[in-house]
Amino acid sequence: MSKLLFIPGTLCTGNVFTNQITTLTNAGHQCITLEYDQHDNLSDVASHALHLFDEGEPFSICAFSMGGMVAFELLARVPERIEKIALLDSNAHADKPQGRSARSEHLNYAVSYGLDTLIHDQFSNVYLHKPNEALMKLIAQMAQDTGIERYKAQLEILATRPDASELLANCAHPMLIIGGCNDVLCPPSEQQRMHNLVANSELVLVEDAGHFAMLEQSAQVNLHLYNFFGGAAHAETSA
């Protein structure tokens, strides 16, 4: 089995994939996590990711949220090296007009009150489908571990990302698109749109899950990832 690159989302570390990495490591995959540095553009992040592999080495991708945008950059740059792609609660559109101003407000709030406070005050009602103190504590800790400088760089990436619709329309790679049915940040309509664009794609919408579907419904997400990357239907999943 090939190497499998996990790409986290905004204000996330590789800890967001703990359950998925456990399942897929047990399935025989060599799992590698991209941890963000202070790169503020997709090209540099993609170069950072490629340095995790030998030159010309093939790999597959499992990407969450903003990580999907990094996956698209890698797909555009080294399509011949990528075997399969799984997208978790991501999107393929360019930044929306109101996006930069909203993120500027979030950054100012984080600078004033801290990233953990930003998470709890601004995002707790949109990240999860149902309140879960343990999961919010994990998400807040990942934000603190990311830090303000890397958060600033990530906001610039989000603001300058290109629309990936044409890239997806021309993509022949096997792709698994997973989204939470209750995700308001990357809604099911966007997951369906990407699925319609990619000829060789599978769409899974997870019930009772918001933006962090892999945390709220890890067993379901793990099973679909196991089947996609491992090709078996009887995965041992991590709850």
Coordinates of N, CA and C in Angstrom, one line a residue:
M1 N 0.8 -1.2 0.0 CA 0.0 0.0 0.0 C 0.9 1.3 0.0
S2 N 0.4 2.3 -0.7 CA 1.2 3.5 -0.8 C 1.2 4.3 0.5
K3 N 2.0 5.3 0.5 CA 2.0 6.3 1.6 C 0.7 7.2 1.5
L4 N 0.2 7.6 2.6 CA -1.0 8.3 2.7 C -0.8 9.6 3.5
L5 N -1.0 10.7 2.8 CA -0.7 12.1 3.4 C -2.0 12.6 3.9
F6 N -2.0 13.0 5.2 CA -3.1 13.6 5.9 C -2.8 15.1 6.0
I7 N -3.8 15.9 5.5 CA -3.6 17.4 5.5 C -4.7 18.0 6.3
P8 N -4.4 18.6 7.4 CA -5.4 19.2 8.3 C -6.0 20.5 7.7
G9 N -7.0 21.0 8.4 CA -7.7 22.2 8.1 C -7.1 23.4 8.9
T10 N -7.8 24.6 8.7 CA -7.4 25.8 9.4 C -7.4 25.6 10.9
L11 N -6.4 26.0 11.6 CA -6.3 26.0 13.1 C -6.3 24.5 13.6
C12 N -5.9 23.6 12.7 CA -5.9 22.2 13.1 C -4.5 21.6 13.0
T13 N -4.2 20.7 13.8 CA -2.9 19.9 13.7 C -3.3 18.5 13.3
G14 N -2.3 17.6 13.2 CA -2.5 16.2 12.8 C -3.4 15.5 13.8
N15 N -3.6 16.1 15.0 CA -4.4 15.4 16.0 C -5.9 15.3 15.6
V16 N -6.3 16.1 14.6 CA -7.7 16.0 14.1 C -7.9 14.7 13.4
F17 N -6.9 14.0 13.0 CA -7.0 12.7 12.3 C -6.6 11.5 13.1
T18 N -6.5 11.7 14.4 CA -6.0 10.6 15.3 C -6.7 9.3 15.0
N19 N -8.0 9.3 15.1 CA -8.8 8.1 14.9 C -8.6 7.5 13.5
Q20 N -8.6 8.4 12.5 CA -8.4 7.9 11.1 C -7.0 7.3 10.9
I21 N -6.0 7.9 11.4 CA -4.7 7.4 11.3 C -4.5 6.1 11.9
T22 N -5.1 5.9 13.1 CA -5.1 4.6 13.8 C -5.7 3.5 12.9
T23 N -6.9 3.8 12.4 CA -7.5 2.8 11.6 C -6.7 2.4 10.3
L24 N -6.2 3.4 9.6 CA -5.5 3.2 8.4 C -4.1 2.7 8.6
T25 N -3.5 3.0 9.7 CA -2.2 2.4 10.0 C -2.4 0.9 10.3
N26 N -3.4 0.6 11.1 CA -3.7 -0.8 11.3 C -4.0 -1.6 10.1
A27 N -4.5 -0.9 9.0 CA -4.8 -1.5 7.8 C -3.6 -1.6 6.9
G28 N -2.4 -1.2 7.4 CA -1.2 -1.4 6.6 C -0.7 -0.2 5.9
H29 N -1.4 1.0 6.0 CA -0.9 2.2 5.3 C 0.2 2.9 6.1
Q30 N 1.1 3.5 5.4 CA 2.1 4.4 6.0 C 1.5 5.8 6.0
C31 N 1.1 6.2 7.2 CA 0.4 7.5 7.3 C 1.4 8.6 7.7
I32 N 1.3 9.7 6.9 CA 2.2 10.9 7.1 C 1.3 12.1 7.2
T33 N 1.6 13.0 8.2 CA 0.8 14.1 8.5 C 1.6 15.4 8.1
L34 N 0.9 16.3 7.3 CA 1.5 17.6 7.0 C 1.1 18.5 8.2
E35 N 2.1 19.0 8.9 CA 1.9 20.0 9.9 C 2.3 21.4 9.3
Y36 N 1.4 22.4 9.4 CA 1.6 23.7 8.7 C 2.7 24.4 9.4
D37 N 3.5 25.1 8.5 CA 4.5 26.1 8.9 C 3.9 27.5 8.8
Q38 N 4.7 28.5 8.5 CA 4.1 29.8 8.3 C 4.0 30.2 6.9
H39 N 3.9 29.3 6.0 CA 3.7 29.6 4.6 C 2.3 30.2 4.4
D40 N 2.3 31.2 3.6 CA 1.0 32.0 3.4 C 0.5 31.8 2.0
N41 N 0.9 30.8 1.2 CA 0.4 30.6 -0.1 C 0.4 29.1 -0.4
L42 N -0.5 28.6 -1.3 CA -0.7 27.2 -1.5 C 0.6 26.6 -2.2
S43 N 1.2 27.4 -3.0 CA 2.4 26.8 -3.7 C 3.5 26.4 -2.7
D44 N 3.7 27.3 -1.7 CA 4.8 26.9 -0.7 C 4.3 25.8 0.2
V45 N 3.0 25.8 0.5 CA 2.5 24.6 1.3 C 2.7 23.3 0.6
A46 N 2.4 23.3 -0.7 CA 2.5 22.1 -1.5 C 4.0 21.7 -1.6
S47 N 4.9 22.6 -1.7 CA 6.3 22.3 -1.8 C 6.7 21.7 -0.4
H48 N 6.2 22.2 0.7 CA 6.5 21.7 2.0 C 6.0 20.3 2.1
A49 N 4.8 20.0 1.6 CA 4.2 18.7 1.6 C 5.1 17.7 0.8
L50 N 5.5 18.1 -0.4 CA 6.3 17.2 -1.3 C 7.6 16.8 -0.7
H51 N 8.2 17.7 0.2 CA 9.4 17.4 0.8 C 9.3 16.2 1.8
L52 N 8.1 15.8 2.1 CA 7.9 14.7 3.0 C 8.1 13.3 2.3
F53 N 8.2 13.4 1.0 CA 8.3 12.2 0.1 C 9.6 12.2 -0.7
D54 N 10.0 11.0 -1.1 CA 11.2 10.9 -2.0 C 10.7 11.5 -3.4
E55 N 11.7 11.9 -4.2 CA 11.4 12.5 -5.5 C 10.7 11.4 -6.4
G56 N 9.5 11.8 -6.9 CA 8.8 10.9 -7.8 C 8.0 9.8 -7.1
E57 N 8.0 9.8 -5.7 CA 7.3 8.8 -5.0 C 5.8 9.0 -5.0
P58 N 5.0 8.0 -5.3 CA 3.5 8.1 -5.3 C 2.9 8.2 -3.9
F59 N 1.8 8.8 -3.8 CA 1.1 8.8 -2.5 C -0.4 9.1 -2.7
S60 N -1.2 8.9 -1.7 CA -2.6 9.2 -1.7 C -2.8 10.3 -0.7
I61 N -4.0 10.9 -0.7 CA -4.2 12.1 0.2 C -5.6 12.0 0.9
C62 N -5.6 12.3 2.2 CA -6.8 12.5 2.9 C -6.7 13.9 3.5
A63 N -7.6 14.8 3.1 CA -7.6 16.2 3.4 C -8.9 16.7 4.0
F64 N -8.7 17.5 5.0 CA -9.9 18.1 5.7 C -9.9 19.6 5.5
S65 N -11.1 20.1 5.1 CA -11.4 21.5 5.0 C -10.4 22.3 4.2
M66 N -9.6 23.2 4.8 CA -8.6 23.9 4.0 C -7.6 23.0 3.4
G67 N -7.4 21.8 4.1 CA -6.5 20.8 3.5 C -6.8 20.4 2.1
G68 N -8.1 20.5 1.8 CA -8.6 20.1 0.4 C -8.0 21.1 -0.6
M69 N -7.8 22.3 -0.2 CA -7.2 23.3 -1.1 C -5.7 23.0 -1.4
V70 N -5.0 22.5 -0.4 CA -3.7 22.0 -0.6 C -3.7 20.8 -1.5
A71 N -4.6 19.9 -1.3 CA -4.7 18.7 -2.1 C -4.9 19.1 -3.6
F72 N -5.7 20.1 -3.8 CA -6.0 20.6 -5.2 C -4.7 21.1 -5.8
E73 N -3.9 21.8 -5.0 CA -2.6 22.4 -5.5 C -1.7 21.2 -5.8
L74 N -1.6 20.2 -5.0 CA -0.8 19.0 -5.3 C -1.3 18.3 -6.5
L75 N -2.6 18.2 -6.7 CA -3.2 17.6 -7.9 C -2.8 18.3 -9.1
A76 N -2.8 19.6 -9.1 CA -2.4 20.4 -10.2 C -0.9 20.3 -10.6
R77 N -0.1 20.1 -9.5 CA 1.3 20.1 -9.7 C 1.9 18.7 -10.0
V78 N 1.5 17.7 -9.3 CA 2.0 16.4 -9.5 C 0.9 15.3 -9.7
P79 N 0.0 15.5 -10.7 CA -1.1 14.5 -10.8 C -0.6 13.1 -11.0
E80 N 0.5 12.9 -11.7 CA 1.0 11.6 -12.0 C 1.5 10.8 -10.7
R81 N 1.7 11.5 -9.6 CA 2.2 10.9 -8.4 C 1.0 10.6 -7.4
I82 N -0.1 11.1 -7.6 CA -1.2 11.0 -6.7 C -2.1 9.8 -7.1
E83 N -2.4 8.9 -6.2 CA -3.2 7.7 -6.5 C -4.7 7.9 -6.2
K84 N -5.0 8.3 -5.0 CA -6.4 8.5 -4.6 C -6.5 9.7 -3.7
I85 N -7.6 10.3 -3.7 CA -7.9 11.5 -2.8 C -9.2 11.4 -2.1
A86 N -9.1 11.6 -0.8 CA -10.3 11.7 0.0 C -10.4 13.1 0.6
L87 N -11.6 13.7 0.4 CA -11.8 15.1 0.9 C -12.9 15.0 2.0
L88 N -12.5 15.6 3.1 CA -13.5 15.6 4.3 C -13.9 17.1 4.5
D89 N -15.2 17.3 4.3 CA -15.8 18.6 4.6 C -14.9 19.8 4.0
S90 N -14.7 19.7 2.7 CA -13.9 20.7 2.1 C -14.7 21.5 1.0
N91 N -14.1 22.3 0.2 CA -14.8 23.0 -0.8 C -13.8 23.4 -1.9
A92 N -14.3 23.6 -3.1 CA -13.5 23.9 -4.3 C -13.7 25.3 -4.9
H93 N -14.4 26.2 -4.2 CA -14.6 27.5 -4.7 C -13.6 28.5 -4.2
A94 N -13.4 29.6 -4.9 CA -12.5 30.7 -4.5 C -13.1 31.4 -3.3
D95 N -12.3 32.3 -2.7 CA -12.8 33.0 -1.6 C -14.1 33.9 -2.0
K96 N -15.0 33.9 -1.0 CA -16.2 34.7 -1.3 C -15.9 36.2 -0.9
P97 N -16.7 37.1 -1.4 CA -16.4 38.6 -1.2 C -16.4 38.9 0.3
Q98 N -17.2 38.3 1.1 CA -17.3 38.7 2.5 C -16.3 37.9 3.3
G99 N -15.5 37.0 2.7 CA -14.7 36.1 3.5 C -13.5 36.8 4.2
R100 N -12.8 37.7 3.4 CA -11.7 38.4 4.0 C -12.1 39.3 5.2
S101 N -13.2 40.0 5.1 CA -13.5 40.9 6.2 C -13.9 40.1 7.4
A102 N -14.6 39.0 7.2 CA -15.0 38.1 8.4 C -13.7 37.5 9.0
R103 N -12.8 37.1 8.2 CA -11.6 36.5 8.8 C -10.7 37.5 9.5
S104 N -10.8 38.8 9.0 CA -10.0 39.9 9.7 C -10.6 40.1 11.1
E105 N -11.9 40.0 11.2 CA -12.6 40.2 12.5 C -12.2 39.0 13.4
H106 N -12.1 37.8 12.9 CA -11.7 36.7 13.7 C -10.3 36.8 14.2
L107 N -9.4 37.3 13.3 CA -8.0 37.4 13.7 C -7.9 38.5 14.8
N108 N -8.5 39.6 14.6 CA -8.5 40.6 15.7 C -9.0 40.1 17.0
Y109 N -10.0 39.3 16.9 CA -10.6 38.7 18.1 C -9.6 37.8 18.8
A110 N -8.9 37.0 18.0 CA -8.0 36.0 18.5 C -6.8 36.7 19.1
V111 N -6.3 37.8 18.5 CA -5.2 38.6 19.0 C -5.6 39.2 20.4
S112 N -6.8 39.7 20.5 CA -7.3 40.3 21.7 C -7.6 39.3 22.9
Y113 N -8.2 38.2 22.5 CA -8.7 37.3 23.6 C -8.1 35.9 23.6
G114 N -7.3 35.5 22.5 CA -6.7 34.2 22.5 C -7.4 33.3 21.5
L115 N -6.7 32.4 20.9 CA -7.3 31.5 19.9 C -8.3 30.5 20.5
D116 N -8.0 30.1 21.7 CA -9.0 29.2 22.4 C -10.3 29.9 22.6
T117 N -10.3 31.2 23.0 CA -11.5 31.9 23.2 C -12.2 32.2 21.8
L118 N -11.4 32.4 20.8 CA -12.0 32.6 19.5 C -12.8 31.3 19.1
I119 N -12.2 30.2 19.3 CA -12.9 28.9 19.0 C -14.2 28.8 19.7
H120 N -14.2 29.0 21.0 CA -15.4 28.8 21.8 C -16.4 29.9 21.5
D121 N -16.0 31.1 21.3 CA -17.0 32.2 21.2 C -17.5 32.3 19.8
Q122 N -16.7 32.1 18.8 CA -17.1 32.3 17.4 C -17.4 31.1 16.6
F123 N -16.9 29.9 17.0 CA -17.1 28.7 16.1 C -17.7 27.5 16.8
S124 N -18.0 27.6 18.1 CA -18.5 26.4 18.7 C -19.9 26.0 18.2
N125 N -20.6 27.0 17.6 CA -22.0 26.8 17.1 C -22.0 26.3 15.7
V126 N -20.8 26.3 15.0 CA -20.8 25.9 13.6 C -19.9 24.8 13.3
Y127 N -19.0 24.4 14.3 CA -18.1 23.3 14.0 C -18.7 22.0 14.2
L128 N -19.6 21.9 15.2 CA -20.2 20.6 15.6 C -21.7 20.6 15.4
H129 N -22.3 19.5 15.1 CA -23.7 19.4 15.0 C -24.4 19.4 16.4
K130 N -23.8 18.8 17.4 CA -24.3 18.8 18.7 C -23.2 19.2 19.7
P131 N -23.5 19.9 20.8 CA -22.5 20.3 21.7 C -21.7 19.1 22.3
N132 N -20.4 19.2 22.3 CA -19.6 18.2 22.8 C -18.3 18.8 23.4
E133 N -18.3 18.9 24.7 CA -17.2 19.6 25.4 C -15.8 19.0 25.2
A134 N -15.8 17.7 25.1 CA -14.5 17.1 24.9 C -13.9 17.4 23.5
L135 N -14.8 17.4 22.5 CA -14.3 17.7 21.1 C -14.0 19.1 21.0
M136 N -14.7 20.0 21.6 CA -14.4 21.4 21.5 C -13.1 21.7 22.3
K137 N -12.8 21.0 23.3 CA -11.5 21.2 24.0 C -10.4 20.8 23.1
L138 N -10.5 19.7 22.4 CA -9.5 19.2 21.4 C -9.3 20.3 20.3
I139 N -10.4 20.8 19.8 CA -10.3 21.8 18.7 C -9.6 23.0 19.2
A140 N -10.0 23.5 20.4 CA -9.4 24.7 21.0 C -7.9 24.5 21.2
Q141 N -7.5 23.3 21.7 CA -6.1 23.0 21.9 C -5.3 23.0 20.6
M142 N -5.9 22.4 19.5 CA -5.2 22.5 18.3 C -5.0 23.9 17.8
A143 N -6.0 24.8 18.0 CA -5.9 26.2 17.7 C -4.7 26.8 18.4
Q144 N -4.6 26.6 19.7 CA -3.6 27.1 20.5 C -2.2 26.6 20.0
D145 N -2.1 25.3 19.7 CA -0.9 24.8 19.2 C -0.5 25.4 17.9
T146 N -1.5 25.8 17.1 CA -1.2 26.4 15.8 C -0.6 27.8 16.0
G147 N -1.1 28.6 16.8 CA -0.6 29.9 17.1 C -1.0 31.0 16.2
I148 N -0.9 32.2 16.6 CA -1.4 33.4 15.8 C -0.6 33.5 14.5
E149 N 0.7 33.3 14.4 CA 1.4 33.6 13.2 C 1.0 32.6 12.1
R150 N 0.9 31.3 12.5 CA 0.4 30.3 11.5 C -1.0 30.6 11.1
Y151 N -1.8 31.0 12.0 CA -3.2 31.4 11.7 C -3.3 32.5 10.7
K152 N -2.4 33.5 10.9 CA -2.4 34.6 9.9 C -2.1 34.1 8.5
A153 N -1.1 33.2 8.4 CA -0.7 32.6 7.2 C -1.8 31.8 6.5
Q154 N -2.5 31.1 7.4 CA -3.6 30.3 6.8 C -4.8 31.2 6.3
L155 N -5.0 32.3 7.0 CA -6.1 33.2 6.5 C -5.7 33.8 5.2
E156 N -4.4 34.0 4.9 CA -4.0 34.5 3.6 C -4.2 33.4 2.5
I157 N -3.9 32.2 2.9 CA -4.2 31.1 1.9 C -5.6 31.0 1.6
L158 N -6.5 31.1 2.6 CA -7.9 31.1 2.3 C -8.4 32.2 1.4
A159 N -7.8 33.4 1.6 CA -8.2 34.6 0.9 C -7.7 34.6 -0.6
T160 N -6.6 33.9 -0.9 CA -6.0 33.9 -2.2 C -6.2 32.6 -3.0
R161 N -6.9 31.6 -2.4 CA -7.0 30.3 -3.1 C -7.8 30.5 -4.4
P162 N -7.4 29.7 -5.4 CA -8.1 29.8 -6.7 C -9.4 28.9 -6.7
D163 N -10.3 29.1 -7.6 CA -11.4 28.2 -7.8 C -10.8 26.9 -8.4
A164 N -11.2 25.8 -7.9 CA -10.6 24.5 -8.4 C -11.7 23.7 -9.2
S165 N -12.7 24.3 -9.6 CA -13.8 23.6 -10.3 C -13.3 23.0 -11.6
E166 N -12.6 23.8 -12.4 CA -12.1 23.2 -13.7 C -11.1 22.1 -13.4
L167 N -10.3 22.2 -12.4 CA -9.3 21.2 -12.1 C -10.1 19.9 -11.8
L168 N -11.2 20.0 -11.0 CA -11.9 18.8 -10.6 C -12.7 18.2 -11.8
A169 N -13.1 19.1 -12.7 CA -13.9 18.6 -13.9 C -13.0 17.8 -14.8
N170 N -11.7 18.0 -14.7 CA -10.7 17.3 -15.6 C -10.0 16.2 -14.8
C171 N -10.4 15.9 -13.6 CA -9.7 15.0 -12.7 C -10.3 13.6 -13.0
A172 N -9.3 12.6 -13.2 CA -9.7 11.2 -13.4 C -9.3 10.4 -12.2
H173 N -8.8 11.0 -11.2 CA -8.3 10.2 -10.0 C -9.6 9.7 -9.3
P174 N -9.5 8.5 -8.6 CA -10.5 8.1 -7.7 C -10.6 9.1 -6.5
M175 N -11.8 9.5 -6.2 CA -12.0 10.6 -5.2 C -13.2 10.2 -4.3
L176 N -12.9 10.2 -3.0 CA -14.0 10.0 -2.0 C -14.3 11.4 -1.4
I177 N -15.6 11.8 -1.5 CA -16.0 13.1 -0.9 C -16.9 12.8 0.2
I178 N -16.5 13.2 1.4 CA -17.3 13.0 2.6 C -17.6 14.4 3.2
G179 N -18.9 14.5 3.6 CA -19.3 15.8 4.3 C -20.4 15.5 5.3
G180 N -20.4 16.3 6.3 CA -21.4 16.2 7.3 C -22.7 16.8 6.8
C181 N -23.8 16.1 7.1 CA -25.1 16.6 6.6 C -25.5 17.9 7.3
N182 N -24.9 18.2 8.4 CA -25.2 19.5 9.1 C -24.1 20.5 9.1
D183 N -23.2 20.3 8.1 CA -22.0 21.2 8.0 C -22.5 22.5 7.4
V184 N -22.4 23.6 8.1 CA -22.8 24.9 7.6 C -21.7 25.7 6.9
L185 N -20.4 25.3 7.2 CA -19.2 25.9 6.6 C -18.9 25.4 5.2
C186 N -19.0 24.1 5.0 CA -18.8 23.4 3.7 C -20.0 22.5 3.5
P187 N -21.2 23.1 3.2 CA -22.4 22.4 3.2 C -22.5 21.2 2.2
P188 N -23.5 20.3 2.4 CA -23.8 19.2 1.5 C -23.9 19.6 0.1
S189 N -24.5 20.8 -0.2 CA -24.6 21.3 -1.6 C -23.2 21.4 -2.3
E190 N -22.2 21.8 -1.5 CA -20.9 21.9 -2.1 C -20.3 20.6 -2.3
Q191 N -20.5 19.6 -1.4 CA -20.0 18.3 -1.6 C -20.7 17.6 -2.8
Q192 N -21.9 17.9 -3.0 CA -22.6 17.4 -4.2 C -22.1 18.0 -5.4
R193 N -21.8 19.3 -5.4 CA -21.3 20.0 -6.6 C -19.9 19.4 -7.0
M194 N -19.0 19.1 -6.0 CA -17.7 18.6 -6.3 C -17.9 17.1 -6.9
H195 N -18.8 16.4 -6.3 CA -19.1 15.0 -6.8 C -19.5 15.1 -8.2
N196 N -20.4 16.0 -8.5 CA -20.9 16.1 -9.9 C -19.7 16.5 -10.9
L197 N -18.7 17.2 -10.4 CA -17.6 17.6 -11.2 C -16.7 16.5 -11.5
V198 N -16.4 15.6 -10.5 CA -15.4 14.6 -10.6 C -16.0 13.3 -11.1
A199 N -15.6 12.9 -12.3 CA -16.2 11.7 -12.9 C -16.1 10.4 -12.1
N200 N -14.9 10.2 -11.5 CA -14.6 9.0 -10.7 C -14.6 9.3 -9.2
S201 N -15.8 9.7 -8.8 CA -15.9 10.1 -7.4 C -17.1 9.4 -6.7
E202 N -17.0 9.3 -5.4 CA -18.0 8.7 -4.5 C -18.4 9.8 -3.5
L203 N -19.6 10.0 -3.2 CA -20.1 10.9 -2.3 C -20.7 10.3 -1.1
V204 N -20.3 10.7 0.1 CA -20.9 10.2 1.4 C -21.3 11.4 2.2
L205 N -22.5 11.5 2.6 CA -23.0 12.5 3.5 C -23.3 11.8 4.8
V206 N -22.7 12.3 5.9 CA -22.8 11.6 7.2 C -23.8 12.3 8.0
E207 N -24.8 11.5 8.5 CA -25.8 12.0 9.4 C -25.3 12.4 10.7
D208 N -26.0 13.4 11.3 CA -25.6 13.9 12.7 C -24.2 14.3 12.8
A209 N -23.7 15.1 11.8 CA -22.3 15.5 11.8 C -22.3 16.9 11.2
G210 N -21.5 17.8 11.8 CA -21.2 19.1 11.3 C -19.9 19.2 10.5
H211 N -19.2 20.3 10.7 CA -18.0 20.4 9.9 C -16.9 19.4 10.3
F212 N -16.8 19.0 11.5 CA -15.8 18.0 12.0 C -16.4 16.7 12.0
A213 N -16.9 16.2 10.8 CA -17.5 14.9 10.8 C -16.6 13.8 11.2
M214 N -15.3 13.9 11.0 CA -14.4 12.8 11.3 C -14.2 12.7 12.9
L215 N -14.6 13.7 13.6 CA -14.6 13.7 15.1 C -15.9 13.2 15.6
E216 N -17.0 13.8 15.1 CA -18.3 13.5 15.6 C -18.8 12.1 15.2
Q217 N -18.4 11.6 14.1 CA -18.9 10.3 13.6 C -17.7 9.6 13.1
S218 N -16.7 9.4 13.9 CA -15.4 8.8 13.5 C -15.6 7.4 13.0
A219 N -16.4 6.6 13.6 CA -16.5 5.2 13.2 C -17.0 5.1 11.7
Q220 N -18.0 5.9 11.4 CA -18.6 5.9 10.0 C -17.5 6.4 9.0
V221 N -16.9 7.5 9.4 CA -15.9 8.1 8.5 C -14.7 7.1 8.3
N222 N -14.3 6.5 9.4 CA -13.2 5.5 9.3 C -13.5 4.4 8.4
L223 N -14.7 3.9 8.5 CA -15.1 2.7 7.6 C -15.1 3.1 6.2
H224 N -15.6 4.3 5.8 CA -15.6 4.7 4.4 C -14.1 4.9 3.9
L225 N -13.3 5.5 4.8 CA -11.9 5.7 4.4 C -11.2 4.3 4.2
Y226 N -11.5 3.4 5.1 CA -10.9 2.1 5.1 C -11.3 1.4 3.8
N227 N -12.5 1.5 3.4 CA -13.0 0.8 2.2 C -12.4 1.5 1.0
F228 N -12.2 2.8 1.0 CA -11.7 3.5 -0.1 C -10.2 3.3 -0.3
F229 N -9.4 3.4 0.7 CA -8.0 3.2 0.6 C -7.5 1.8 0.8
G230 N -8.3 1.0 1.5 CA -7.9 -0.3 1.8 C -8.7 -1.4 1.1
G231 N -9.8 -1.1 0.5 CA -10.6 -2.0 -0.3 C -11.2 -3.1 0.4
A232 N -11.5 -3.0 1.7 CA -12.1 -4.1 2.5 C -13.4 -3.5 3.1
A233 N -14.4 -4.4 3.4 CA -15.6 -3.9 3.9 C -15.9 -4.3 5.4
H234 N -14.8 -4.8 6.0 CA -15.0 -5.2 7.4 C -14.0 -4.5 8.3
A235 N -13.9 -3.2 8.2 CA -12.9 -2.5 9.0 C -13.1 -2.5 10.5
E236 N -12.1 -2.5 11.2 CA -12.2 -2.3 12.7 C -12.1 -0.8 12.8
T237 N -13.1 -0.2 13.2 CA -13.1 1.3 13.3 C -12.9 1.8 14.7
S238 N -12.4 3.0 14.8 CA -12.2 3.6 16.1 C -13.3 4.6 16.4
A239 N -13.9 4.4 17.6 CA -15.0 5.3 18.0 C -14.4 6.6 18.6

